mmCIF file of C-alpha atoms in Angstrom:
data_model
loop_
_atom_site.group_PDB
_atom_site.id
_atom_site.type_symbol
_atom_site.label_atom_id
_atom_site.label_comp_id
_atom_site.label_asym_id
_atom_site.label_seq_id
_atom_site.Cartn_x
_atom_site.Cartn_y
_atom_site.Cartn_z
ATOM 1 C CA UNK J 1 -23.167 -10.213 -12.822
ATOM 2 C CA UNK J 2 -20.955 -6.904 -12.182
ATOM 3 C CA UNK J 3 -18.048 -9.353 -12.015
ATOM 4 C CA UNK J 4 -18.855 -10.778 -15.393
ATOM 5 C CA UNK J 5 -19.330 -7.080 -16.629
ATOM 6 C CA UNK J 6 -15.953 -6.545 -15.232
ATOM 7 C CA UNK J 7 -14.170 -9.130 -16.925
ATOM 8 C CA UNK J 8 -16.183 -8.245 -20.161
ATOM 9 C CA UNK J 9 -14.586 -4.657 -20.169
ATOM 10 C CA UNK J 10 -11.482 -5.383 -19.314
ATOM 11 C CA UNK J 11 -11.140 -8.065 -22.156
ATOM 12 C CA UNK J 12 -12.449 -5.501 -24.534
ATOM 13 C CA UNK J 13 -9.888 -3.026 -23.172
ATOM 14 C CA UNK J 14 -7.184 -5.298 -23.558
ATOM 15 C CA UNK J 15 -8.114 -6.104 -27.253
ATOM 16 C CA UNK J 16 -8.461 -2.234 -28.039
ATOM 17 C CA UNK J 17 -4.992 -1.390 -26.639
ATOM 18 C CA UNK J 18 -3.124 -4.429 -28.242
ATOM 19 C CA UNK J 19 -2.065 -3.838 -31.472
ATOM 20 C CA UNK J 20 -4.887 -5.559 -34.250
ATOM 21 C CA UNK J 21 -4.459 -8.884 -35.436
ATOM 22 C CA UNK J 22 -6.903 -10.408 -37.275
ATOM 23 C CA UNK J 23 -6.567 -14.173 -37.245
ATOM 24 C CA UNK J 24 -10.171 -15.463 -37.852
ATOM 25 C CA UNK J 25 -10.436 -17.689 -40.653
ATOM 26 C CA UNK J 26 -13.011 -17.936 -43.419
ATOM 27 C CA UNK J 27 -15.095 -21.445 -44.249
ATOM 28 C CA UNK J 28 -16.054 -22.357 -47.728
ATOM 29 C CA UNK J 29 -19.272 -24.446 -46.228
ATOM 30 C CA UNK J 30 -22.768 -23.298 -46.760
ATOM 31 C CA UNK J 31 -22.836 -22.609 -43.450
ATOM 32 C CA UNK J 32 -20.391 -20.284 -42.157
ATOM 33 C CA UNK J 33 -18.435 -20.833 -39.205
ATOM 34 C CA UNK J 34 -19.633 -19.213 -35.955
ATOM 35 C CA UNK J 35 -17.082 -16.458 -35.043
ATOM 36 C CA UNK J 36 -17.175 -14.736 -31.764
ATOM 37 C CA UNK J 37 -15.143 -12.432 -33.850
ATOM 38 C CA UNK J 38 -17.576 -10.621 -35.718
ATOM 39 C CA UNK J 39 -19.757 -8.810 -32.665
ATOM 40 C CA UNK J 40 -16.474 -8.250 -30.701
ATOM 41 C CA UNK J 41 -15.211 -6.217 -33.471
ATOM 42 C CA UNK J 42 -18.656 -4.385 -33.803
ATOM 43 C CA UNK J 43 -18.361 -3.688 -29.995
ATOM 44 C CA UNK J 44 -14.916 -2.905 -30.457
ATOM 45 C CA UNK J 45 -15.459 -0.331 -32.982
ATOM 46 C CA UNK J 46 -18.481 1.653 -30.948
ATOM 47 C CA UNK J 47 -15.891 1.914 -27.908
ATOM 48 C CA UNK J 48 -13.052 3.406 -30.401
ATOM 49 C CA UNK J 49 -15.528 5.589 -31.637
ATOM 50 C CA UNK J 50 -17.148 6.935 -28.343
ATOM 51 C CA UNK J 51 -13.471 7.089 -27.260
ATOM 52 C CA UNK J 52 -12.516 8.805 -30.250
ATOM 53 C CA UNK J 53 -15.334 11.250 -29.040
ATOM 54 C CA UNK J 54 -14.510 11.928 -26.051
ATOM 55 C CA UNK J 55 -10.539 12.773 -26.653
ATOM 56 C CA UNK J 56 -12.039 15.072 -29.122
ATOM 57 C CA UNK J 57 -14.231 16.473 -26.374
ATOM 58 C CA UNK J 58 -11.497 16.981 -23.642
ATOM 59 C CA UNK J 59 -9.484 19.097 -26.718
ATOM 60 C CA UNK J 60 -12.105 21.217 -26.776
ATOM 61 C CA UNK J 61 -12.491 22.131 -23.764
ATOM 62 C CA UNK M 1 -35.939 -16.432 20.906
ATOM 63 C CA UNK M 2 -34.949 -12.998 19.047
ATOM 64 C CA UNK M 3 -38.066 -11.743 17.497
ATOM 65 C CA UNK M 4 -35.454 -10.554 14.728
ATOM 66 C CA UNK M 5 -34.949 -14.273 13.741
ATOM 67 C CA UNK M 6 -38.273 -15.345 13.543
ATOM 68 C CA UNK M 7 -38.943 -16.977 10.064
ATOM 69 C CA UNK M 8 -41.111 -14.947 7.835
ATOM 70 C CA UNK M 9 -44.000 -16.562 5.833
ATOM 71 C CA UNK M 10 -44.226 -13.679 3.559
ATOM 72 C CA UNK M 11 -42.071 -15.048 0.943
ATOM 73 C CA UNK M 12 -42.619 -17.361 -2.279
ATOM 74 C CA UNK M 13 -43.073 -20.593 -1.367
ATOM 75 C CA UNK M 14 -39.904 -22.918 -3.106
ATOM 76 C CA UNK M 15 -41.183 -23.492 -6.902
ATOM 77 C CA UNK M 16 -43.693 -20.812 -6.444
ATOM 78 C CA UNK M 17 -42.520 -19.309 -9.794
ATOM 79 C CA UNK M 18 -42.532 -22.522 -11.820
ATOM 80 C CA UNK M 19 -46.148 -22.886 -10.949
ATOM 81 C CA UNK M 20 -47.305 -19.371 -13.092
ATOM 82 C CA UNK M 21 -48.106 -20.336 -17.093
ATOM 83 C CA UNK M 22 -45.034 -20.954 -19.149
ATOM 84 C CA UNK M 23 -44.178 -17.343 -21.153
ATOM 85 C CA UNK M 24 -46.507 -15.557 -18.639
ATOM 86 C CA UNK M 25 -43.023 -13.532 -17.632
ATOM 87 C CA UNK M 26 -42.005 -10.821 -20.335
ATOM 88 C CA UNK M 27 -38.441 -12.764 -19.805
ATOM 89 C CA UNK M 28 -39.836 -16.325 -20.558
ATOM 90 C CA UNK M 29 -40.627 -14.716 -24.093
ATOM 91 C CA UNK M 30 -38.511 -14.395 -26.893
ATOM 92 C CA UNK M 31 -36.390 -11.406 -26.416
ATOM 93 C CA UNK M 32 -37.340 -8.308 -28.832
ATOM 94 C CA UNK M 33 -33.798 -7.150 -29.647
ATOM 95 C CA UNK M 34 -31.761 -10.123 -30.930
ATOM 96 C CA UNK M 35 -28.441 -8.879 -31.865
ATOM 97 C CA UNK M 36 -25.549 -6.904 -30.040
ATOM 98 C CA UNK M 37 -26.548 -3.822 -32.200
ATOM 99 C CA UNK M 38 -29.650 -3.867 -31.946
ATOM 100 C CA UNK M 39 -29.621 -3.578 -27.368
ATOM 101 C CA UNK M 40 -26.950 -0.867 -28.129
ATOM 102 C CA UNK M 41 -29.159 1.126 -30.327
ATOM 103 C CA UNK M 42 -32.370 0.293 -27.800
ATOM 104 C CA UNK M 43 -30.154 1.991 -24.767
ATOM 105 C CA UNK M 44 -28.795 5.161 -26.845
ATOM 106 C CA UNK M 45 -31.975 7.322 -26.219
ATOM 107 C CA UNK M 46 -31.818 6.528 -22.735
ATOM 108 C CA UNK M 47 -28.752 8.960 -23.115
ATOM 109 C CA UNK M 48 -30.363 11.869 -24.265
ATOM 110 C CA UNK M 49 -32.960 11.676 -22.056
ATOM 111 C CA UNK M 50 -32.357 14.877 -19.813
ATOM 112 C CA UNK M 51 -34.157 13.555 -16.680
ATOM 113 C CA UNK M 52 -32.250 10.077 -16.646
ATOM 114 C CA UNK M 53 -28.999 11.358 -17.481
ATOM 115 C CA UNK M 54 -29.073 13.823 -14.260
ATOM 116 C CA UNK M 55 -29.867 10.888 -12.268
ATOM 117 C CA UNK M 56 -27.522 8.576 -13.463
ATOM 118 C CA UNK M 57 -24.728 11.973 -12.800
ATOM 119 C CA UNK M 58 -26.267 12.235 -9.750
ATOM 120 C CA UNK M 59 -25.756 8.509 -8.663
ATOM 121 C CA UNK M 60 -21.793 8.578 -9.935
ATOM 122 C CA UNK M 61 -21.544 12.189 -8.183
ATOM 123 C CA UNK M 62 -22.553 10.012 -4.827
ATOM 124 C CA UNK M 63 -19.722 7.547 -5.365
ATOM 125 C CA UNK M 64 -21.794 4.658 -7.337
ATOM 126 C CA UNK M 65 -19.477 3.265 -9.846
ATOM 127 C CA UNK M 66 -20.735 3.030 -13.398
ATOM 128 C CA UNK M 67 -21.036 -0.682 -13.383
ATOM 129 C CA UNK M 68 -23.587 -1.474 -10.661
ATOM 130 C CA UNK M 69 -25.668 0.949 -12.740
ATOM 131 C CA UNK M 70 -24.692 -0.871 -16.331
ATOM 132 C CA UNK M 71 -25.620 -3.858 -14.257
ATOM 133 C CA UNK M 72 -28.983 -2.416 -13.157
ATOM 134 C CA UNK M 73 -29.799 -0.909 -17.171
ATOM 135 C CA UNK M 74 -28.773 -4.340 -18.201
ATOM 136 C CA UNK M 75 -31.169 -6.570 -15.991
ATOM 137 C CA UNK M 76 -34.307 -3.837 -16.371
ATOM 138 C CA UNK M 77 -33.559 -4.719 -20.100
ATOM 139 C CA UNK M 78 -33.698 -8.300 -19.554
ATOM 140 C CA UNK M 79 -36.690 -8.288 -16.810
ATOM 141 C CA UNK M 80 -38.442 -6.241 -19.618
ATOM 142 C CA UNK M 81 -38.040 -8.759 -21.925
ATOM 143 C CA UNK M 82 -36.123 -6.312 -24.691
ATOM 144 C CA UNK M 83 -32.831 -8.779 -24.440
ATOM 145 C CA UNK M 84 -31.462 -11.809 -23.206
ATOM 146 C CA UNK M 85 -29.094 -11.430 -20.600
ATOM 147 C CA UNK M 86 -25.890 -12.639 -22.733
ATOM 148 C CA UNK M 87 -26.659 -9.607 -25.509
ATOM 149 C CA UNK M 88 -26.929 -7.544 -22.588
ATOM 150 C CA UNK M 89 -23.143 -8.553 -21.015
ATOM 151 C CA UNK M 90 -21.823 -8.099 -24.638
ATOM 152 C CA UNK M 91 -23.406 -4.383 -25.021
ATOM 153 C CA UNK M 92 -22.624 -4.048 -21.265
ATOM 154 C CA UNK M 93 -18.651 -2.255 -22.362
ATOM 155 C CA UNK M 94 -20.158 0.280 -24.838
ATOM 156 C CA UNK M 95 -23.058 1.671 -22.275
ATOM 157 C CA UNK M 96 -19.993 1.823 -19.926
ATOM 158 C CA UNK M 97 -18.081 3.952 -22.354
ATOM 159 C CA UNK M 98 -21.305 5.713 -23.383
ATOM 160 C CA UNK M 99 -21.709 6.614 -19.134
ATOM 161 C CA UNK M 100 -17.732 7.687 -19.068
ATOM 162 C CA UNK M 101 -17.832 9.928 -21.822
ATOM 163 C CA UNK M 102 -21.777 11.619 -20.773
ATOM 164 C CA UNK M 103 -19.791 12.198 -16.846
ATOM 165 C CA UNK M 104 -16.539 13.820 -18.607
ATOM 166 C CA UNK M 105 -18.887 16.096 -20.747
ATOM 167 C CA UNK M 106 -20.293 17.274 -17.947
ATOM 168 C CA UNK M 107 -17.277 16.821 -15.752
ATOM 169 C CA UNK M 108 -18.752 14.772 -13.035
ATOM 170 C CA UNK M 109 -16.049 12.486 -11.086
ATOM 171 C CA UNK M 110 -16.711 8.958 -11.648
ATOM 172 C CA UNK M 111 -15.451 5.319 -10.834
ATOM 173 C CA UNK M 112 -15.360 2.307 -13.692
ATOM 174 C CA UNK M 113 -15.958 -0.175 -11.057
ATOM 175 C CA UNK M 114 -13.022 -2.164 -12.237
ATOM 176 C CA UNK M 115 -10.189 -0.365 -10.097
ATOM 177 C CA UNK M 116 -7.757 -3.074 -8.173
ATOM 178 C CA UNK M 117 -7.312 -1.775 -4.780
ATOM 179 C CA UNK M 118 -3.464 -1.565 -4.478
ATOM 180 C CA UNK M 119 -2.942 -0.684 -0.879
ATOM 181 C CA UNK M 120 -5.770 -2.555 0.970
ATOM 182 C CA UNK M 121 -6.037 -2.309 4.157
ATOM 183 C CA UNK M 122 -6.109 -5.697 6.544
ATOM 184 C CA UNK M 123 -9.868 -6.542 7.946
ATOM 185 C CA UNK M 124 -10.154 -6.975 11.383
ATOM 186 C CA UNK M 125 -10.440 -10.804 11.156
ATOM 187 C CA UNK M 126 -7.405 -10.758 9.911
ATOM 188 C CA UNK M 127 -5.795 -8.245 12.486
ATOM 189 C CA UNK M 128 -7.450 -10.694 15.067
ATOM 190 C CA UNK M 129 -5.544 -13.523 13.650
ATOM 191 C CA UNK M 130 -2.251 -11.507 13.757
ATOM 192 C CA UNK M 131 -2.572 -10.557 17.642
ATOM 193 C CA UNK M 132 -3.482 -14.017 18.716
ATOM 194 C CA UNK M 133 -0.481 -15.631 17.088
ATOM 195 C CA UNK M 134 1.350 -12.514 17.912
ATOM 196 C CA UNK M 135 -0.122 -13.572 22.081
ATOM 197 C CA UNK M 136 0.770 -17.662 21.281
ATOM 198 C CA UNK M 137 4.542 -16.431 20.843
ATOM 199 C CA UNK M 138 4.580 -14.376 23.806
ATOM 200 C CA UNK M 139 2.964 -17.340 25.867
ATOM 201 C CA UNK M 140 5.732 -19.648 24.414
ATOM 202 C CA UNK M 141 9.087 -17.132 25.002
ATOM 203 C CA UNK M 142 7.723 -16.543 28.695
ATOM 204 C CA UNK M 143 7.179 -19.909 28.829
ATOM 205 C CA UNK M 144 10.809 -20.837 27.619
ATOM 206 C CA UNK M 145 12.127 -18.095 30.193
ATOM 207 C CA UNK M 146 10.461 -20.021 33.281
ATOM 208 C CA UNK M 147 11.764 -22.973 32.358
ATOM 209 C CA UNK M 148 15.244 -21.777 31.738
ATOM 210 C CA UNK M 149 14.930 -20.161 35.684
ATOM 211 C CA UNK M 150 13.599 -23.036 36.864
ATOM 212 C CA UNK M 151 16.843 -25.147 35.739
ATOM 213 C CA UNK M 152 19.213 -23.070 35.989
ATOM 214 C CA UNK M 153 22.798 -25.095 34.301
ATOM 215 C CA UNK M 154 24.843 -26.640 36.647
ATOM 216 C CA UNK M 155 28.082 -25.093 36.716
ATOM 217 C CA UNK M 156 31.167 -27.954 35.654
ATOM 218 C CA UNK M 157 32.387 -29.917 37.951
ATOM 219 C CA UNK M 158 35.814 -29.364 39.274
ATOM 220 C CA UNK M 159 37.925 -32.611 39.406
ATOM 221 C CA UNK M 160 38.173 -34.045 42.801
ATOM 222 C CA UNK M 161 41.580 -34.328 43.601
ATOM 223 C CA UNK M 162 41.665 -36.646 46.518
ATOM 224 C CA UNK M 163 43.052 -39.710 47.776
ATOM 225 C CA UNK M 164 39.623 -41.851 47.266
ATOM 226 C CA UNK M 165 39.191 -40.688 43.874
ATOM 227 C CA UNK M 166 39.073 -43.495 41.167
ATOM 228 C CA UNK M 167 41.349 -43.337 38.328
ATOM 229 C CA UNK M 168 38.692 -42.654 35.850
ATOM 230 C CA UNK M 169 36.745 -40.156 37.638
ATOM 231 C CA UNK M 170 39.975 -38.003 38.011
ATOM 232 C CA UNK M 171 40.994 -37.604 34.286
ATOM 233 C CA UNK M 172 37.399 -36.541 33.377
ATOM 234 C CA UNK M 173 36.667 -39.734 31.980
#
């Protein structure tokens, strides 16, 4: 499981210090396509934001 | 026989948890929180609890990384029945970051978990490996040496030079 974790967190790193590129691509159906997409960029933009945070914390001090 | 290795009957018998009522297990229900938002929001208290947040500090201050303990938060969650274990794994990098940023604030020393050991050091299986080929070679070179004393190489042989020698023998032939 910590393995998986692992691999989880570094992919997410990866993504956050690549530059963005958004390359997911929009059905017309009634049923939209599923895109992984979507929660990784929720997840994505929690981690800048706690980062964000906590640069703004280590200024401070 | 070592009493140490005795088998102990004081485990589940194989199957024993198929055997309980289908959804009897808060995990054989359907999880509470169904979206990656929703376990992030569900864990975010948990950091503003005073009394967890000095023990979690006080686990990374003993040298725990923080992913054993996202790995513990995440299968409490799942044993509870508040998410299923993939939601978990997705929210899993955000508690991490939420863990990193509550041990800076309160500047605790603390290890991801996901560190690649650069200079590691050789286990002792492996240093046992080394000295027995390291003995095989020795074995073999003083081998080689005995043989080489044993036969010594016979020096060249001057060319008779007498009346009885045949033609042949005399020019080296």
């Amino acid at each position: 499981m910590s393995q998986h974790i692992i691999k989880m967190y570094n992919k997410i790193d990866a993504q956050i210090r690549k530059a963005p590129t958004n390359t997911s691509v929009k059905s017309n159906g009634l049923i939209p396509k599923r895109d992984s997409s979507d929660e990784d960029a929720d997840i994505i933009h929690y981690i800048k934001q706690l980062r964000k945070m906590r640069e703004g914390n280590n200024e401070s001090k | 026989m070592n009493p140490s290795k005795e088998p102990t009957f004081d485990a589940p018998i194989p199957g024993q948890s198929l055997t309980g009522e289908l959804g009897s297990k808060p995990w054989e229900k359907p999880p509470k929180l169904n979206t990656v938002n929703e376990v992030i929001e569900n864990y975010m208290p948990a950091f503003e609890d005073k009394a967890m947040v000095t023990e979690i500090l006080n686990q990374m201050e003993s040298g725990i990384p923080i992913i054993p303990i996202v790995n513990l938060l995440i299968r409490a969650g799942v044993m509870d029945g508040d998410h299923t274990l993939d939601t978990g794994l997705l929210a899993a990098p955000v508690l991490i970051e939420m863990l990193i940023n509550v041990a800076e604030a309160s500047d605790v020393k603390y290890k991801i978990g996901n560190e690649t050991k650069k200079n590691v050091e050789p286990s002792m299986s492996a240093i046992a490996l080394a000295l027995r080929d390291f003995d095989d070679v020795e074995e073999e070179t003083t081998l080689e040496e005995e043989v080489m004393e044993a036969s010594p190489m016979e020096p060249p042989r001057e060319p008779s030079m007498g009346l009885m020698t045949k033609r042949g023998e005399e020019d080296g032939i």
